[in-house]
Amino acid sequence: MAAQTVATPAAGASAAAPAVDLGPAAGLSCRECGTRFELGPIFACVECFGPLEVAYAFPAGTGSPEGAEALRAAIEAGPNNIWRYAPLLPVPADVAAKPSLNPGFTKLVDAENLAKELGVTGKLYVKDDSGNPTHSFKDRVVAIAVEAARAFGFTTLSCSSTGNLAGAVGAAAARAGFRSCVFIPHDLEQGKVVMAGVYGGDLVGIEGNYDDVNRFCSELIGDPLGEGWGFVNVNLRPYYGEGSKTLAYEICEQLGWQLPDQIVIPIASGSQLTKIDKGLQELIGLGLVEDKPYKIFGAQAEGCSPVSTAFKAGHDVVRPQKPNTIAKSLAIGNPADGPYVLDIARRTGGYVEDVTDEQVVEAIGILARTEGIFAETAGGVTVGVTKKLIESGRLDPALTTVVLNTGDGLKTLEAVAADSGQTATIRPSLDAFRAAGLA
């Protein structure tokens, strides 16, 4: 397992704390052995070191036709953010009244132009999460982690980050009244560094890659220096991960409460993909959508493709790699949820593919000129992989497909700067304009 799975409770939560109110969350369950734990800032099973995830106790009758209809109506009447799904998340019922960035309910773009470009004859959609408050999907997961941090009495929010998460934690902490101190690799894109630092918290660069940063954070959790700290993607990871389910909820609601046939998801740690699958399964179990087959495809950059490599080789173990790609937000060489991504891709009949950095840049351009969406490099990975999957025949172009764009291209300008600039520089005259051949 990856460095996150250290079987020690985090320091900082008081033993005399009142009962935790996280809505329908009933406890934590080990994904490997099924051992149950009370809600708390723990993230790995003390029995087998497997990862923990939130288990729920939904009200009796929730899954009946009548219960499903009532729940669907309640969701549709809710706020236009992730808190409309509060009954399905580990958050208190009054969460919408608390200080929050209120992320979510981003656009599901009907991408007709992109469909023509890629040869898609069915419906193609882009779930564009660049519209979140700090312009990435990380606002979703951090919003859930903040509620857990409140419940457990933490005073400082922290994380190990490849960039987007650092900004999301800094912004959410500022809004919610927490101190923040986040850790990043020292060589991140400048746009992400500036965005993470502007919120007034501490931003610490670590010499090394993301996996080095993550190991450091795991050490800090076990040290007295980390007392009172909630690391959103380490000791709060079970709650944090649940935020990605809201992508599944929104996609299905925006499709008229229907499952997509195919969905292409970028892979960093793999948590987003596994939680989207969990969200789809919950919607089926609660009767909110009709059960039908769907395929999940994972997307990686060739320069950091441990899951894709394992999938293609037929392996169940994901061997770590040293990242070397422009898609730095996906540059996690030892992905914690990698084995579970393999299981989901195989179970659903999907695939895990990778693309070169050159293909990433090309795909960013394709999405921009067809749909007016400027994606960061992770979005270039998903669009590039979608193109490759169609060309290889692994993705059916006649089915309804959703592609995720998880962040804004303004954060990764370096990737496309060389190919995106002024078409011409002219004198302010019509003759000069004509001479440039632009008329």
mmCIF file of N, CA and C in Angstrom, residues 247-330:
data_model
loop_
_atom_site.group_PDB
_atom_site.id
_atom_site.type_symbol
_atom_site.label_atom_id
_atom_site.label_comp_id
_atom_site.label_asym_id
_atom_site.label_seq_id
_atom_site.Cartn_x
_atom_site.Cartn_y
_atom_site.Cartn_z
ATOM 1 N N LEU A 247 -19.396 14.122 -7.846
ATOM 2 C CA LEU A 247 -19.281 14.160 -9.305
ATOM 3 C C LEU A 247 -20.228 13.144 -9.934
ATOM 4 N N ALA A 248 -20.271 11.948 -9.360
ATOM 5 C CA ALA A 248 -21.191 10.921 -9.867
ATOM 6 C C ALA A 248 -22.634 11.362 -9.693
ATOM 7 N N TYR A 249 -22.957 11.904 -8.528
ATOM 8 C CA TYR A 249 -24.322 12.348 -8.271
ATOM 9 C C TYR A 249 -24.746 13.410 -9.287
ATOM 10 N N GLU A 250 -23.883 14.402 -9.489
ATOM 11 C CA GLU A 250 -24.232 15.501 -10.389
ATOM 12 C C GLU A 250 -24.375 15.032 -11.833
ATOM 13 N N ILE A 251 -23.450 14.198 -12.275
ATOM 14 C CA ILE A 251 -23.519 13.712 -13.656
ATOM 15 C C ILE A 251 -24.847 13.013 -13.902
ATOM 16 N N CYS A 252 -25.228 12.134 -12.997
ATOM 17 C CA CYS A 252 -26.477 11.392 -13.186
ATOM 18 C C CYS A 252 -27.693 12.308 -13.098
ATOM 19 N N GLU A 253 -27.686 13.236 -12.145
ATOM 20 C CA GLU A 253 -28.814 14.171 -12.054
ATOM 21 C C GLU A 253 -28.902 15.032 -13.302
ATOM 22 N N GLN A 254 -27.751 15.510 -13.788
ATOM 23 C CA GLN A 254 -27.746 16.372 -14.970
ATOM 24 C C GLN A 254 -28.096 15.616 -16.251
ATOM 25 N N LEU A 255 -27.963 14.299 -16.217
ATOM 26 C CA LEU A 255 -28.402 13.468 -17.344
ATOM 27 C C LEU A 255 -29.862 13.050 -17.203
ATOM 28 N N GLY A 256 -30.578 13.660 -16.257
ATOM 29 C CA GLY A 256 -31.980 13.300 -16.044
ATOM 30 C C GLY A 256 -32.126 12.064 -15.183
ATOM 31 N N TRP A 257 -31.246 11.934 -14.172
ATOM 32 C CA TRP A 257 -31.229 10.784 -13.278
ATOM 33 C C TRP A 257 -31.025 9.492 -14.071
ATOM 34 N N GLN A 258 -29.967 9.510 -14.885
ATOM 35 C CA GLN A 258 -29.566 8.324 -15.642
ATOM 36 C C GLN A 258 -28.062 8.115 -15.512
ATOM 37 N N LEU A 259 -27.661 6.870 -15.550
ATOM 38 C CA LEU A 259 -26.237 6.543 -15.572
ATOM 39 C C LEU A 259 -25.667 6.806 -16.965
ATOM 40 N N PRO A 260 -24.440 7.328 -17.048
ATOM 41 C CA PRO A 260 -23.788 7.379 -18.354
ATOM 42 C C PRO A 260 -23.376 5.971 -18.765
ATOM 43 N N ASP A 261 -23.187 5.744 -20.049
ATOM 44 C CA ASP A 261 -22.713 4.436 -20.500
ATOM 45 C C ASP A 261 -21.221 4.277 -20.249
ATOM 46 N N GLN A 262 -20.480 5.377 -20.415
ATOM 47 C CA GLN A 262 -19.027 5.337 -20.297
ATOM 48 C C GLN A 262 -18.562 6.641 -19.648
ATOM 49 N N ILE A 263 -17.512 6.553 -18.838
ATOM 50 C CA ILE A 263 -16.970 7.735 -18.208
ATOM 51 C C ILE A 263 -15.456 7.603 -18.170
ATOM 52 N N VAL A 264 -14.766 8.687 -18.526
ATOM 53 C CA VAL A 264 -13.299 8.706 -18.567
ATOM 54 C C VAL A 264 -12.806 9.625 -17.463
ATOM 55 N N ILE A 265 -11.968 9.090 -16.572
ATOM 56 C CA ILE A 265 -11.581 9.762 -15.335
ATOM 57 C C ILE A 265 -10.057 9.772 -15.206
ATOM 58 N N PRO A 266 -9.455 10.910 -14.885
ATOM 59 C CA PRO A 266 -8.002 10.932 -14.689
ATOM 60 C C PRO A 266 -7.608 10.217 -13.400
ATOM 61 N N ILE A 267 -6.407 9.676 -13.386
ATOM 62 C CA ILE A 267 -5.912 8.940 -12.223
ATOM 63 C C ILE A 267 -4.683 9.634 -11.661
ATOM 64 N N ALA A 268 -4.769 10.060 -10.413
ATOM 65 C CA ALA A 268 -3.609 10.515 -9.657
ATOM 66 C C ALA A 268 -3.377 9.474 -8.557
ATOM 67 N N SER A 269 -4.052 9.653 -7.403
ATOM 68 C CA SER A 269 -4.024 8.602 -6.384
ATOM 69 C C SER A 269 -4.991 7.479 -6.728
ATOM 70 N N GLY A 270 -5.964 7.779 -7.603
ATOM 71 C CA GLY A 270 -7.001 6.821 -7.949
ATOM 72 C C GLY A 270 -8.262 6.967 -7.128
ATOM 73 N N SER A 271 -8.224 7.817 -6.101
ATOM 74 C CA SER A 271 -9.374 7.954 -5.209
ATOM 75 C C SER A 271 -10.591 8.502 -5.936
ATOM 76 N N GLN A 272 -10.387 9.479 -6.808
ATOM 77 C CA GLN A 272 -11.529 10.054 -7.517
ATOM 78 C C GLN A 272 -12.286 8.990 -8.301
ATOM 79 N N LEU A 273 -11.566 8.156 -9.013
ATOM 80 C CA LEU A 273 -12.212 7.115 -9.816
ATOM 81 C C LEU A 273 -12.964 6.123 -8.935
ATOM 82 N N THR A 274 -12.342 5.688 -7.847
ATOM 83 C CA THR A 274 -13.006 4.694 -6.993
ATOM 84 C C THR A 274 -14.245 5.277 -6.326
ATOM 85 N N LYS A 275 -14.192 6.543 -5.961
ATOM 86 C CA LYS A 275 -15.334 7.154 -5.278
ATOM 87 C C LYS A 275 -16.453 7.494 -6.267
ATOM 88 N N ILE A 276 -16.118 7.807 -7.505
ATOM 89 C CA ILE A 276 -17.177 7.993 -8.498
ATOM 90 C C ILE A 276 -17.923 6.684 -8.698
ATOM 91 N N ASP A 277 -17.196 5.586 -8.752
ATOM 92 C CA ASP A 277 -17.855 4.287 -8.863
ATOM 93 C C ASP A 277 -18.724 4.021 -7.636
ATOM 94 N N LYS A 278 -18.215 4.354 -6.456
ATOM 95 C CA LYS A 278 -18.999 4.170 -5.230
ATOM 96 C C LYS A 278 -20.274 5.002 -5.289
ATOM 97 N N GLY A 279 -20.164 6.246 -5.781
ATOM 98 C CA GLY A 279 -21.333 7.097 -5.896
ATOM 99 C C GLY A 279 -22.368 6.536 -6.848
ATOM 100 N N LEU A 280 -21.921 6.003 -7.988
ATOM 101 C CA LEU A 280 -22.852 5.394 -8.940
ATOM 102 C C LEU A 280 -23.560 4.191 -8.319
ATOM 103 N N GLN A 281 -22.814 3.381 -7.578
ATOM 104 C CA GLN A 281 -23.405 2.213 -6.933
ATOM 105 C C GLN A 281 -24.416 2.616 -5.864
ATOM 106 N N GLU A 282 -24.129 3.703 -5.139
ATOM 107 C CA GLU A 282 -25.083 4.183 -4.136
ATOM 108 C C GLU A 282 -26.374 4.663 -4.792
ATOM 109 N N LEU A 283 -26.253 5.376 -5.899
ATOM 110 C CA LEU A 283 -27.449 5.843 -6.590
ATOM 111 C C LEU A 283 -28.309 4.681 -7.060
ATOM 112 N N ILE A 284 -27.657 3.628 -7.533
ATOM 113 C CA ILE A 284 -28.386 2.425 -7.950
ATOM 114 C C ILE A 284 -29.073 1.787 -6.744
ATOM 115 N N GLY A 285 -28.310 1.620 -5.656
ATOM 116 C CA GLY A 285 -28.853 0.969 -4.467
ATOM 117 C C GLY A 285 -30.002 1.724 -3.832
ATOM 118 N N LEU A 286 -29.977 3.047 -3.932
ATOM 119 C CA LEU A 286 -31.034 3.879 -3.357
ATOM 120 C C LEU A 286 -32.217 4.057 -4.297
ATOM 121 N N GLY A 287 -32.125 3.494 -5.494
ATOM 122 C CA GLY A 287 -33.219 3.589 -6.444
ATOM 123 C C GLY A 287 -33.335 4.928 -7.134
ATOM 124 N N LEU A 288 -32.277 5.754 -7.059
ATOM 125 C CA LEU A 288 -32.328 7.073 -7.684
ATOM 126 C C LEU A 288 -32.067 7.016 -9.182
ATOM 127 N N VAL A 289 -31.406 5.949 -9.638
ATOM 128 C CA VAL A 289 -31.203 5.735 -11.072
ATOM 129 C C VAL A 289 -31.501 4.275 -11.382
ATOM 130 N N GLU A 290 -31.843 4.016 -12.628
ATOM 131 C CA GLU A 290 -32.083 2.642 -13.055
ATOM 132 C C GLU A 290 -30.757 1.911 -13.216
ATOM 133 N N ASP A 291 -30.692 0.718 -12.701
ATOM 134 C CA ASP A 291 -29.469 -0.083 -12.796
ATOM 135 C C ASP A 291 -29.247 -0.532 -14.237
ATOM 136 N N LYS A 292 -28.048 -0.289 -14.730
ATOM 137 C CA LYS A 292 -27.671 -0.768 -16.060
ATOM 138 C C LYS A 292 -26.144 -0.812 -16.112
ATOM 139 N N PRO A 293 -25.569 -1.536 -17.056
ATOM 140 C CA PRO A 293 -24.101 -1.597 -17.147
ATOM 141 C C PRO A 293 -23.509 -0.234 -17.494
ATOM 142 N N TYR A 294 -22.357 0.050 -16.943
ATOM 143 C CA TYR A 294 -21.582 1.232 -17.324
ATOM 144 C C TYR A 294 -20.103 0.845 -17.291
ATOM 145 N N LYS A 295 -19.310 1.554 -18.074
ATOM 146 C CA LYS A 295 -17.878 1.279 -18.130
ATOM 147 C C LYS A 295 -17.103 2.485 -17.611
ATOM 148 N N ILE A 296 -16.082 2.195 -16.806
ATOM 149 C CA ILE A 296 -15.217 3.244 -16.289
ATOM 150 C C ILE A 296 -13.817 3.077 -16.869
ATOM 151 N N PHE A 297 -13.310 4.168 -17.441
ATOM 152 C CA PHE A 297 -11.983 4.191 -18.043
ATOM 153 C C PHE A 297 -11.084 5.121 -17.233
ATOM 154 N N GLY A 298 -9.869 4.684 -16.971
ATOM 155 C CA GLY A 298 -8.895 5.503 -16.268
ATOM 156 C C GLY A 298 -7.897 6.105 -17.232
ATOM 157 N N ALA A 299 -7.431 7.320 -16.922
ATOM 158 C CA ALA A 299 -6.526 8.041 -17.813
ATOM 159 C C ALA A 299 -5.278 8.491 -17.058
ATOM 160 N N GLN A 300 -4.116 8.180 -17.623
ATOM 161 C CA GLN A 300 -2.851 8.610 -17.035
ATOM 162 C C GLN A 300 -1.938 9.200 -18.103
ATOM 163 N N ALA A 301 -0.939 9.955 -17.649
ATOM 164 C CA ALA A 301 0.122 10.420 -18.533
ATOM 165 C C ALA A 301 1.196 9.338 -18.602
ATOM 166 N N GLU A 302 1.761 9.153 -19.772
ATOM 167 C CA GLU A 302 2.757 8.099 -19.959
ATOM 168 C C GLU A 302 3.919 8.237 -18.976
ATOM 169 N N GLY A 303 4.276 9.494 -18.652
ATOM 170 C CA GLY A 303 5.394 9.721 -17.752
ATOM 171 C C GLY A 303 5.114 9.419 -16.293
ATOM 172 N N CYS A 304 3.902 9.067 -15.974
ATOM 173 C CA CYS A 304 3.541 8.588 -14.634
ATOM 174 C C CYS A 304 2.308 7.708 -14.793
ATOM 175 N N SER A 305 2.545 6.467 -15.181
ATOM 176 C CA SER A 305 1.443 5.570 -15.553
ATOM 177 C C SER A 305 1.529 4.214 -14.861
ATOM 178 N N PRO A 306 1.701 4.200 -13.544
ATOM 179 C CA PRO A 306 1.813 2.905 -12.867
ATOM 180 C C PRO A 306 0.551 2.054 -12.962
ATOM 181 N N VAL A 307 -0.618 2.681 -12.948
ATOM 182 C CA VAL A 307 -1.866 1.914 -13.005
ATOM 183 C C VAL A 307 -2.109 1.397 -14.413
ATOM 184 N N SER A 308 -1.881 2.254 -15.402
ATOM 185 C CA SER A 308 -2.024 1.823 -16.791
ATOM 186 C C SER A 308 -1.072 0.677 -17.109
ATOM 187 N N THR A 309 0.150 0.774 -16.641
ATOM 188 C CA THR A 309 1.142 -0.281 -16.879
ATOM 189 C C THR A 309 0.688 -1.598 -16.275
ATOM 190 N N ALA A 310 0.190 -1.548 -15.045
ATOM 191 C CA ALA A 310 -0.278 -2.764 -14.373
ATOM 192 C C ALA A 310 -1.492 -3.346 -15.076
ATOM 193 N N PHE A 311 -2.416 -2.476 -15.507
ATOM 194 C CA PHE A 311 -3.626 -2.952 -16.173
ATOM 195 C C PHE A 311 -3.270 -3.684 -17.459
ATOM 196 N N LYS A 312 -2.434 -3.083 -18.258
ATOM 197 C CA LYS A 312 -2.089 -3.680 -19.547
ATOM 198 C C LYS A 312 -1.319 -4.984 -19.392
ATOM 199 N N ALA A 313 -0.571 -5.100 -18.300
ATOM 200 C CA ALA A 313 0.204 -6.315 -18.054
ATOM 201 C C ALA A 313 -0.614 -7.403 -17.374
ATOM 202 N N GLY A 314 -1.854 -7.067 -16.981
ATOM 203 C CA GLY A 314 -2.693 -8.044 -16.303
ATOM 204 C C GLY A 314 -2.323 -8.263 -14.857
ATOM 205 N N HIS A 315 -1.613 -7.299 -14.268
ATOM 206 C CA HIS A 315 -1.169 -7.435 -12.883
ATOM 207 C C HIS A 315 -2.222 -6.910 -11.909
ATOM 208 N N ASP A 316 -2.186 -7.417 -10.691
ATOM 209 C CA ASP A 316 -3.040 -6.910 -9.625
ATOM 210 C C ASP A 316 -2.286 -5.958 -8.704
ATOM 211 N N VAL A 317 -0.957 -5.956 -8.809
ATOM 212 C CA VAL A 317 -0.108 -5.088 -7.997
ATOM 213 C C VAL A 317 0.369 -3.928 -8.861
ATOM 214 N N VAL A 318 0.290 -2.726 -8.304
ATOM 215 C CA VAL A 318 0.741 -1.531 -9.006
ATOM 216 C C VAL A 318 2.141 -1.181 -8.516
ATOM 217 N N ARG A 319 3.115 -1.272 -9.397
ATOM 218 C CA ARG A 319 4.494 -0.973 -9.026
ATOM 219 C C ARG A 319 4.761 0.528 -9.144
ATOM 220 N N PRO A 320 5.361 1.128 -8.117
ATOM 221 C CA PRO A 320 5.620 2.574 -8.148
ATOM 222 C C PRO A 320 6.530 2.973 -9.307
ATOM 223 N N GLN A 321 6.323 4.197 -9.774
ATOM 224 C CA GLN A 321 7.160 4.789 -10.810
ATOM 225 C C GLN A 321 7.629 6.167 -10.357
ATOM 226 N N LYS A 322 8.743 6.614 -10.906
ATOM 227 C CA LYS A 322 9.207 7.973 -10.660
ATOM 228 C C LYS A 322 8.583 8.879 -11.713
ATOM 229 N N PRO A 323 7.758 9.860 -11.310
ATOM 230 C CA PRO A 323 7.036 10.681 -12.279
ATOM 231 C C PRO A 323 7.957 11.530 -13.145
ATOM 232 N N ASN A 324 7.587 11.649 -14.415
ATOM 233 C CA ASN A 324 8.291 12.518 -15.354
ATOM 234 C C ASN A 324 7.308 12.943 -16.442
ATOM 235 N N THR A 325 6.451 13.909 -16.105
ATOM 236 C CA THR A 325 5.398 14.343 -17.027
ATOM 237 C C THR A 325 5.013 15.783 -16.740
ATOM 238 N N ILE A 326 4.478 16.451 -17.760
ATOM 239 C CA ILE A 326 3.967 17.807 -17.555
ATOM 240 C C ILE A 326 2.653 17.802 -16.784
ATOM 241 N N ALA A 327 1.995 16.656 -16.712
ATOM 242 C CA ALA A 327 0.724 16.552 -15.978
ATOM 243 C C ALA A 327 1.025 16.344 -14.494
ATOM 244 N N LYS A 328 1.512 17.402 -13.857
ATOM 245 C CA LYS A 328 2.005 17.277 -12.486
ATOM 246 C C LYS A 328 0.894 17.016 -11.484
ATOM 247 N N SER A 329 -0.321 17.432 -11.773
ATOM 248 C CA SER A 329 -1.418 17.157 -10.843
ATOM 249 C C SER A 329 -1.749 15.669 -10.783
ATOM 250 N N LEU A 330 -1.286 14.902 -11.770
ATOM 251 C CA LEU A 330 -1.496 13.450 -11.777
ATOM 252 C C LEU A 330 -0.218 12.688 -11.460
#
